[in-house]
PDB file of C-alpha atoms in Angstrom:
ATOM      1  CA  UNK A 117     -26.862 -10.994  36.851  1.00  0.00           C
ATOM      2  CA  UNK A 118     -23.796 -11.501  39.189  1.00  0.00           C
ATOM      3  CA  UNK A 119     -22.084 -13.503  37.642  1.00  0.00           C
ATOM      4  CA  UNK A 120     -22.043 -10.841  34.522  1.00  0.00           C
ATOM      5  CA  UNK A 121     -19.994  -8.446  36.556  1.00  0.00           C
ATOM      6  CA  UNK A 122     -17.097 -10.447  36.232  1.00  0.00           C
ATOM      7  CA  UNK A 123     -17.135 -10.001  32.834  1.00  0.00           C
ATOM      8  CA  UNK A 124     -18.038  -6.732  32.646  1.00  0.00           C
ATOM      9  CA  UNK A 125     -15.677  -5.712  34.441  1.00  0.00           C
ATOM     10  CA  UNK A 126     -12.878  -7.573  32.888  1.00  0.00           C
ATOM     11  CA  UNK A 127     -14.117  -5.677  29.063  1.00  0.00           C
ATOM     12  CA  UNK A 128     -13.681  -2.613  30.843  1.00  0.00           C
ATOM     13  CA  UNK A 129     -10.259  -2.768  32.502  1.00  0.00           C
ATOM     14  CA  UNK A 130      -9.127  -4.319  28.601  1.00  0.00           C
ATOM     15  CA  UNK A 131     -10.707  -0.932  26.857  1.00  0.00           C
ATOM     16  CA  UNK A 132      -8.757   0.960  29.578  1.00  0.00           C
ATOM     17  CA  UNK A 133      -5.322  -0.128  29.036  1.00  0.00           C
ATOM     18  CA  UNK A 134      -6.261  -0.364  25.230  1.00  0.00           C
ATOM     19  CA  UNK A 135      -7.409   3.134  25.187  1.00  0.00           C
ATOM     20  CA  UNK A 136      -3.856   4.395  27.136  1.00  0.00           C
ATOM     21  CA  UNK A 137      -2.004   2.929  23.780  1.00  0.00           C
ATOM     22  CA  UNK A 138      -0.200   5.550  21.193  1.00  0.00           C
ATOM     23  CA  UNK A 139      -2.553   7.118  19.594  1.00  0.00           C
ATOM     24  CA  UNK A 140      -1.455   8.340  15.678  1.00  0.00           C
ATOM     25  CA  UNK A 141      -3.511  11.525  14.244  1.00  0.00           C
ATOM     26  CA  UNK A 142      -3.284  12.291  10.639  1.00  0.00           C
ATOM     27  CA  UNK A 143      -3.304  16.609  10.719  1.00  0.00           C
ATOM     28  CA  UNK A 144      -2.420  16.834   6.627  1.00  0.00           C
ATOM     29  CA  UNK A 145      -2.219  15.134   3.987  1.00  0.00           C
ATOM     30  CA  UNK A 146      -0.835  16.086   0.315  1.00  0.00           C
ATOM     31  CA  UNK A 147      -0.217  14.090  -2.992  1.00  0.00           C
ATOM     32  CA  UNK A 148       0.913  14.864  -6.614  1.00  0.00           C
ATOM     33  CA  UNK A 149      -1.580  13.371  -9.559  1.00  0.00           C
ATOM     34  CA  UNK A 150       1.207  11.461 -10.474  1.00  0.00           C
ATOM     35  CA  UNK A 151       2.396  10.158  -7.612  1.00  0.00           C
ATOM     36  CA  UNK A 152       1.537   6.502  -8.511  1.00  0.00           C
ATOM     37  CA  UNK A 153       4.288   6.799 -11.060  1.00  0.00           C
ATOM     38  CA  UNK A 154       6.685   6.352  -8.371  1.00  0.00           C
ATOM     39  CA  UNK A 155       6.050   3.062  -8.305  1.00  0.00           C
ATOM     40  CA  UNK A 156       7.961   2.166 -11.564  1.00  0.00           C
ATOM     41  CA  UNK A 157      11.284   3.852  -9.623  1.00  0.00           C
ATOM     42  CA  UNK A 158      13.475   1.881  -6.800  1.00  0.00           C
ATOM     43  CA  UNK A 159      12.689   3.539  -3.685  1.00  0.00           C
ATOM     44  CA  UNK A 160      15.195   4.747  -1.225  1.00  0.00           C
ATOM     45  CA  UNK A 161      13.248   4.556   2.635  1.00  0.00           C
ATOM     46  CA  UNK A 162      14.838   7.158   5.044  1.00  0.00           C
ATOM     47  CA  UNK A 163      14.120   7.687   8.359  1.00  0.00           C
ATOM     48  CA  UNK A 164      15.537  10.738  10.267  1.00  0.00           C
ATOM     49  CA  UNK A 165      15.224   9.882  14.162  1.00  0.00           C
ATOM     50  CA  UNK A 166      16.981   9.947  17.308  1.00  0.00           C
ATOM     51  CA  UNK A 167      18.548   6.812  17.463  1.00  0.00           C
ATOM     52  CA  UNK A 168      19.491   3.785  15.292  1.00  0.00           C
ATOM     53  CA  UNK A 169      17.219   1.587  16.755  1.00  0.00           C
ATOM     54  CA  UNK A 170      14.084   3.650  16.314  1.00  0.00           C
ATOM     55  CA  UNK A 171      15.125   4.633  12.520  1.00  0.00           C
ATOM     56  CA  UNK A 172      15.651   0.677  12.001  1.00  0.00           C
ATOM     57  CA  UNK A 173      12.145   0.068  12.926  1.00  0.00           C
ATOM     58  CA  UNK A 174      10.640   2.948  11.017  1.00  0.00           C
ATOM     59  CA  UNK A 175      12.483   2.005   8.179  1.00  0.00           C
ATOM     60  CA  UNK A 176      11.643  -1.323   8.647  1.00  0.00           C
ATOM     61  CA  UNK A 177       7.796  -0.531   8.956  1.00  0.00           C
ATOM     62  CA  UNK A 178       7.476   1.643   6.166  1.00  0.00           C
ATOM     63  CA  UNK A 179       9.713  -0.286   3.616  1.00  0.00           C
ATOM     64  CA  UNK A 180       7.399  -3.793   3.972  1.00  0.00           C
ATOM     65  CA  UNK A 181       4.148  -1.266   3.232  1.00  0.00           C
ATOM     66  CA  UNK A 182       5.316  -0.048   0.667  1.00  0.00           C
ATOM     67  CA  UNK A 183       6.473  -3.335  -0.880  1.00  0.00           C
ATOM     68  CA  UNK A 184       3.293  -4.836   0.077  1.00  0.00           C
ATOM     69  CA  UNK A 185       1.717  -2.024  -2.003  1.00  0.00           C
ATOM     70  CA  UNK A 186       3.871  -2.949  -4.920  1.00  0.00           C
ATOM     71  CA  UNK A 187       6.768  -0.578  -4.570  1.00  0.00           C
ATOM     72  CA  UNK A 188      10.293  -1.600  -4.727  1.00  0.00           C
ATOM     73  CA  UNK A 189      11.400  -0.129  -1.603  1.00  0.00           C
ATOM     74  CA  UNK A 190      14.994  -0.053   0.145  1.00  0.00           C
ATOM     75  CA  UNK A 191      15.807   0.997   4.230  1.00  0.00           C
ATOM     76  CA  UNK A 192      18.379   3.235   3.988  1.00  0.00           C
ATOM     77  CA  UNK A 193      20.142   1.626   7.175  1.00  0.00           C
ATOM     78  CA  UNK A 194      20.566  -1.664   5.087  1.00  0.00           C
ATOM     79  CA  UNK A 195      21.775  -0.098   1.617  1.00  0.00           C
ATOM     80  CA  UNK A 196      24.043   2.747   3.167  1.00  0.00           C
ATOM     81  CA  UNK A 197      25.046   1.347   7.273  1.00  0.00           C
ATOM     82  CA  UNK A 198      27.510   4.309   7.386  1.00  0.00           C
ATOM     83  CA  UNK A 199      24.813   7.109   6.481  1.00  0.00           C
ATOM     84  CA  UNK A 200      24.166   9.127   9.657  1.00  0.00           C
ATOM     85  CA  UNK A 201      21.217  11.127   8.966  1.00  0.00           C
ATOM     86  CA  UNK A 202      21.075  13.103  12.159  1.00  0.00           C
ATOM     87  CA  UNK A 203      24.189  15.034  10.901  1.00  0.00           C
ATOM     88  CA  UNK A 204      23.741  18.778   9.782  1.00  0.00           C
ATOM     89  CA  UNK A 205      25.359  19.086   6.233  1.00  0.00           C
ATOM     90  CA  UNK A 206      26.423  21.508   3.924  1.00  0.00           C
ATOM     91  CA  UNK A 207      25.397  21.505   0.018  1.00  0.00           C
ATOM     92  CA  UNK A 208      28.355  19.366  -0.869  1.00  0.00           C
ATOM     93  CA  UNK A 209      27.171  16.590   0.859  1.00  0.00           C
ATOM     94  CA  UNK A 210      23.980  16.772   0.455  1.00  0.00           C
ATOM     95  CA  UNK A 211      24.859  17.332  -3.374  1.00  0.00           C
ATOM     96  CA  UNK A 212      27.165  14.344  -2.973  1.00  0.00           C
ATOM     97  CA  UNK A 213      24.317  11.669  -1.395  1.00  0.00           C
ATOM     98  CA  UNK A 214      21.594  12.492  -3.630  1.00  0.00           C
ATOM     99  CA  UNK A 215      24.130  11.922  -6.649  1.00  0.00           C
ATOM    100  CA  UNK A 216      24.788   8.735  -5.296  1.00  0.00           C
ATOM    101  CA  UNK A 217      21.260   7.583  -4.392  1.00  0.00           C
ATOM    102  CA  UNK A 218      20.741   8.229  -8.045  1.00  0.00           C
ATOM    103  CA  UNK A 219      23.666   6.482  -9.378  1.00  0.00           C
ATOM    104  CA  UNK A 220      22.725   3.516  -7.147  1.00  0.00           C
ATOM    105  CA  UNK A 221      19.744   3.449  -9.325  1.00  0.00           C
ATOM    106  CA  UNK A 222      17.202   4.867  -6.915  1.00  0.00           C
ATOM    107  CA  UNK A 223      14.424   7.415  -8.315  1.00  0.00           C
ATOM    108  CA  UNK A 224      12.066   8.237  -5.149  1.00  0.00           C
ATOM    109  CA  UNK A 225      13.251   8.542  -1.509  1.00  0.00           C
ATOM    110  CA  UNK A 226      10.492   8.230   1.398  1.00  0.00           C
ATOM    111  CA  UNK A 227      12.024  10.545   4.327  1.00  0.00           C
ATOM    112  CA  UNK A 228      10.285  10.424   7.439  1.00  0.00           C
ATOM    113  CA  UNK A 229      11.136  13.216  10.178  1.00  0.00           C
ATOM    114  CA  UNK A 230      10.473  14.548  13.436  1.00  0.00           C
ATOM    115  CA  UNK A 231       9.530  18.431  12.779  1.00  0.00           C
ATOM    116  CA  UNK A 232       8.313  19.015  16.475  1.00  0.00           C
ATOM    117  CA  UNK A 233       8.362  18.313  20.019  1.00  0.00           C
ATOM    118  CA  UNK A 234       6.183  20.449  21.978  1.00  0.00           C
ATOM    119  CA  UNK A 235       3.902  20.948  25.017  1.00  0.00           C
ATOM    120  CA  UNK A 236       1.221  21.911  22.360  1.00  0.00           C
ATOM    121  CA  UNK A 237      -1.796  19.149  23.860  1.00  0.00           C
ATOM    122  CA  UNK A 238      -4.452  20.601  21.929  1.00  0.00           C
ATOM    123  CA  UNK A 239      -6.437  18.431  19.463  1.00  0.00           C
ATOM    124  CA  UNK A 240      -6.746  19.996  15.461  1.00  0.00           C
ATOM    125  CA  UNK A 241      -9.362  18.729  12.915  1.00  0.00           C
ATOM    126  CA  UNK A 242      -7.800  16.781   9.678  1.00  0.00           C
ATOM    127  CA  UNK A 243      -6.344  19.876   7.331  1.00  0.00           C
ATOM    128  CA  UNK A 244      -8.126  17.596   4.656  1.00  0.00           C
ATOM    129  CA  UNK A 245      -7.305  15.977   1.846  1.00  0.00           C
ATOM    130  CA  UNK A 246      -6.355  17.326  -1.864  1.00  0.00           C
ATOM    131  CA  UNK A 247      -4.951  16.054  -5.270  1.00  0.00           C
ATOM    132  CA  UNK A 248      -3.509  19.130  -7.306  1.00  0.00           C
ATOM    133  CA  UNK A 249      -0.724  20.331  -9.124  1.00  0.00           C
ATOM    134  CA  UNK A 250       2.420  20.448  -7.556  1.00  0.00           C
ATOM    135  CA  UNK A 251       3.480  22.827  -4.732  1.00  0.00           C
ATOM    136  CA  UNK A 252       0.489  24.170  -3.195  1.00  0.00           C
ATOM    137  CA  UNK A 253       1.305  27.262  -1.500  1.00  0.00           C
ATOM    138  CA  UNK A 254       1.585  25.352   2.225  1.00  0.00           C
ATOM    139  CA  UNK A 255       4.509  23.728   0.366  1.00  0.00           C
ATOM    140  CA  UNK A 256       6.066  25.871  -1.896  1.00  0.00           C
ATOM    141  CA  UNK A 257       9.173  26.290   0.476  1.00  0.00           C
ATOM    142  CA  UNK A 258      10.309  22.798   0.743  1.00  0.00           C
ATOM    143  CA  UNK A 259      11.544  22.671  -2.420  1.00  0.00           C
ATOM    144  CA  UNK A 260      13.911  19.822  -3.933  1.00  0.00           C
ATOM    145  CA  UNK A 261      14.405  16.840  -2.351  1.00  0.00           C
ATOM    146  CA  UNK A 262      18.382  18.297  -1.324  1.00  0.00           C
ATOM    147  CA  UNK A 263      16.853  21.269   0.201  1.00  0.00           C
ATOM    148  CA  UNK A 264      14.480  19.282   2.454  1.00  0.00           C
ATOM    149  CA  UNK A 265      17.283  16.663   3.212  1.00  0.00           C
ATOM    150  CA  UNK A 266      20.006  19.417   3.819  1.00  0.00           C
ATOM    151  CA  UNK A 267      17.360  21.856   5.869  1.00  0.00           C
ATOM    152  CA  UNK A 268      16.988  22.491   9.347  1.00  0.00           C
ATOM    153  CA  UNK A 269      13.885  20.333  10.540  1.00  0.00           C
ATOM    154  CA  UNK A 270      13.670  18.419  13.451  1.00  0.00           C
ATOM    155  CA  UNK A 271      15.830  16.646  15.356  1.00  0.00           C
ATOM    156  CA  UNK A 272      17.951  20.158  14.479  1.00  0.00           C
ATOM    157  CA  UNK A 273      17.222  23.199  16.125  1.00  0.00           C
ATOM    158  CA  UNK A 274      15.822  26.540  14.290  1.00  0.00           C
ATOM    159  CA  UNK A 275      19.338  27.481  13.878  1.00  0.00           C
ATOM    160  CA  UNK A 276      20.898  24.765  12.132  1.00  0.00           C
ATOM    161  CA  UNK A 277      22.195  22.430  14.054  1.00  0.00           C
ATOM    162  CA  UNK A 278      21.808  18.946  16.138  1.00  0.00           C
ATOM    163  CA  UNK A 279      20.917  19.325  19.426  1.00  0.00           C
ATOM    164  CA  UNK A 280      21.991  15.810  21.344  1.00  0.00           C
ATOM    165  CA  UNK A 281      18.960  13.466  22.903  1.00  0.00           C
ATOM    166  CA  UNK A 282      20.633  14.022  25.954  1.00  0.00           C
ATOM    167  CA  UNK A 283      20.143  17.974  25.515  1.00  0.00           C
ATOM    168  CA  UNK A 284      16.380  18.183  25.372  1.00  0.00           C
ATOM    169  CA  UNK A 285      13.583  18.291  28.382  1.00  0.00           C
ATOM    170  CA  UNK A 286      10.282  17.539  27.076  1.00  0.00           C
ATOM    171  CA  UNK A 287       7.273  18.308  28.817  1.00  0.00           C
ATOM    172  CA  UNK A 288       4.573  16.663  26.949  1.00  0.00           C
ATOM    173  CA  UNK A 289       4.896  13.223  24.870  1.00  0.00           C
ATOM    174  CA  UNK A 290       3.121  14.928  21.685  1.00  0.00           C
ATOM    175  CA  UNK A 291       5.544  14.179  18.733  1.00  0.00           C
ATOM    176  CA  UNK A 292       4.857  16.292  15.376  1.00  0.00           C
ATOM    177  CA  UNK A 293       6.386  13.734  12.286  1.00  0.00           C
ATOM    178  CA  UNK A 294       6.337  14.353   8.603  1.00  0.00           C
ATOM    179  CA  UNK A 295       7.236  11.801   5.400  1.00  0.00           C
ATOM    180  CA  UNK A 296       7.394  12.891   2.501  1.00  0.00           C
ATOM    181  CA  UNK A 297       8.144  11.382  -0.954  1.00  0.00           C
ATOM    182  CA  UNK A 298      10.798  12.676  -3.538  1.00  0.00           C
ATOM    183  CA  UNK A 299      10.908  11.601  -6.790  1.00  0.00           C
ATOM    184  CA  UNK A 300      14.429  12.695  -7.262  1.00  0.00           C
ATOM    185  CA  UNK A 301      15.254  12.198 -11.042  1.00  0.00           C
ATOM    186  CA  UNK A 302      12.973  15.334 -11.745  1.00  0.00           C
ATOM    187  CA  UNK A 303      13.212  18.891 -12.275  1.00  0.00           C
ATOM    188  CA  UNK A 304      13.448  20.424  -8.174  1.00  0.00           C
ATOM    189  CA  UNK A 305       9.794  21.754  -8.412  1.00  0.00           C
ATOM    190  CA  UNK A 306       8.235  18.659  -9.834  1.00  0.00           C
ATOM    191  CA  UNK A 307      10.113  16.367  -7.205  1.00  0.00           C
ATOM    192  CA  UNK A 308       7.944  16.470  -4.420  1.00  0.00           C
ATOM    193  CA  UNK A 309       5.178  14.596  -4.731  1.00  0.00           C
ATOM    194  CA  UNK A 310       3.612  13.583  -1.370  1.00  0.00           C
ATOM    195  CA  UNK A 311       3.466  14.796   2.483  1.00  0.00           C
ATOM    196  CA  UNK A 312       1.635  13.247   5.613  1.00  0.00           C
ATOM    197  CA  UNK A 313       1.858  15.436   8.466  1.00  0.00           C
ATOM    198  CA  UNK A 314       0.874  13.398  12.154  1.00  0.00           C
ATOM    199  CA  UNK A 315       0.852  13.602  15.696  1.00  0.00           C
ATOM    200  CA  UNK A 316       1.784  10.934  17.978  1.00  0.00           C
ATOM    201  CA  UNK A 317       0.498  11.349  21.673  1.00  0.00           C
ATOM    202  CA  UNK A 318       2.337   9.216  24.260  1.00  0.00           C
ATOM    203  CA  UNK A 319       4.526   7.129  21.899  1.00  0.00           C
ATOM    204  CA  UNK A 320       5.866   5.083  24.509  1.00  0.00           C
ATOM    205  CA  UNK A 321       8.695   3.455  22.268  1.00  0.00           C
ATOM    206  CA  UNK A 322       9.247   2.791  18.378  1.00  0.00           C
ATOM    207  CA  UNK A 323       7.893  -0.414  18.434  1.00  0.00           C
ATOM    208  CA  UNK A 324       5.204   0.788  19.458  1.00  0.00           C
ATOM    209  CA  UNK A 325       4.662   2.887  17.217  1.00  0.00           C
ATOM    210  CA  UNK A 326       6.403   2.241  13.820  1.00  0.00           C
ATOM    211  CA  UNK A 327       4.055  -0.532  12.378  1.00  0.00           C
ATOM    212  CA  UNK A 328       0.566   1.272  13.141  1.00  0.00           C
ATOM    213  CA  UNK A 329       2.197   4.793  11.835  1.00  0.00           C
ATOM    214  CA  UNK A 330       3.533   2.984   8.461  1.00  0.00           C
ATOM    215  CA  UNK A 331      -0.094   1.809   8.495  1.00  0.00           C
ATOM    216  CA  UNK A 332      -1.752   5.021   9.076  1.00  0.00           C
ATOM    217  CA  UNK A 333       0.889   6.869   6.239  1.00  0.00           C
ATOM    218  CA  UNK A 334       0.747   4.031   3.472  1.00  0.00           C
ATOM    219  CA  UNK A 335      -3.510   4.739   3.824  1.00  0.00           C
ATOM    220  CA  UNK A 336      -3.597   7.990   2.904  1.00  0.00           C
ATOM    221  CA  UNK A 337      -1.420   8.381  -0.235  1.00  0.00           C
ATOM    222  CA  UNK A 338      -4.023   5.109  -1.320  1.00  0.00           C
ATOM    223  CA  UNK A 339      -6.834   7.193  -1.307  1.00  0.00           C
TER     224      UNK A 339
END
């Protein structure tokens, strides 16, 4: 029996520091019937964070899922270097990039945002999981893919514009992201086609956190 404890002990002390990892909570998840069909379009992998490094590895993360589900999938930090997504724009460029994406032959874009940073530590139950026609009402104001690429969502304040890294204090680590897939060579209310809302507690860094939240993203537009 004593020479168990040992053991024991050493299983415990590994589920502790396993347990203090990032943890990744799906709160709501949304697809088109159609959003298979995305598959057949070159896919344009976008993600809007506070630094190069972390949108590399997000980018990174979420591009080989999606090839390894089939899609042909693009980072954006590899096809356009100079693209500076934490930028506010007006509608001319936005109007400007999404005619280029298309006339660089790509007919989806995967965008992947922060919407929140908060001290909000309270745990929600899934807001479930439904297949329907487009734009259910929790939705309906997101509109085309320019509108959601041009809008005001995290890392930009509620008015508008970029507020510098440097600039915030945060007093929790509970990080609100959202991806969401365009297919852009539609009509504006058939475009979107798929959102996963998450939370990531304690995030520590992006490499972290990038690979298990592709993971965790990819699963539920497979189901």
């Amino acid at each position: 029996m004593i020479k168990r404890v040992p053991m024991l002990m050493a299983l415990l002390i590994a589920s502790v520091f396993y347990s203090c990892g990032p943890s990744i909570k799906v709160t709501e998840t949304w697809k088109a019937p159609d959003l298979s069909a995305v598959k057949k379009s070159k896919v344009l992998v976008m993600a809007r964070l506070d630094d190069l490094a972390s949108r590399q590895l997000f980018e990174q993360e979420i591009t080989k899922q999606l090839s390894a589900s089939g899609f042909k999938a693009v980072p954006s930090y590899v096809e356009y270097p100079d693209l500076k997504l934490n930028k506010k724009m007006d509608s001319v460029e936005v109007d400007s990039h999404v005619a280029k994406f298309k006339n660089d032959g790509f007919g989806a874009v995967v965008l992947t945002v922060i919407k929140d940073v908060n001290t909000d530590i309270r745990t929600e139950d899934s807001g479930g999981y439904s297949v329907g026609g487009y734009y259910p009402y929790a939705y309906s104001g997101y509109g085309g893919f320019g509108n959601y690429y041009g809008g005001v969502y995290t890392p930009y304040s509620s008015e508008g514009y970029y507020v510098p890294r440097s600039e915030r204090t945060y007093e929790s680590d509970i990080y609100k992201l959202e991806t969401v897939v365009y297919a852009i060579n539609r009509s504006e209310k058939k475009q979107l086609v798929g959102v996963v809302a998450s939370q990531i507690k304690d995030p520590g860094s992006a490499s972290d956190v990038a690979e298990p939240y592709a993971k965790k993203v990819l699963a539920q537009f497979k189901k």
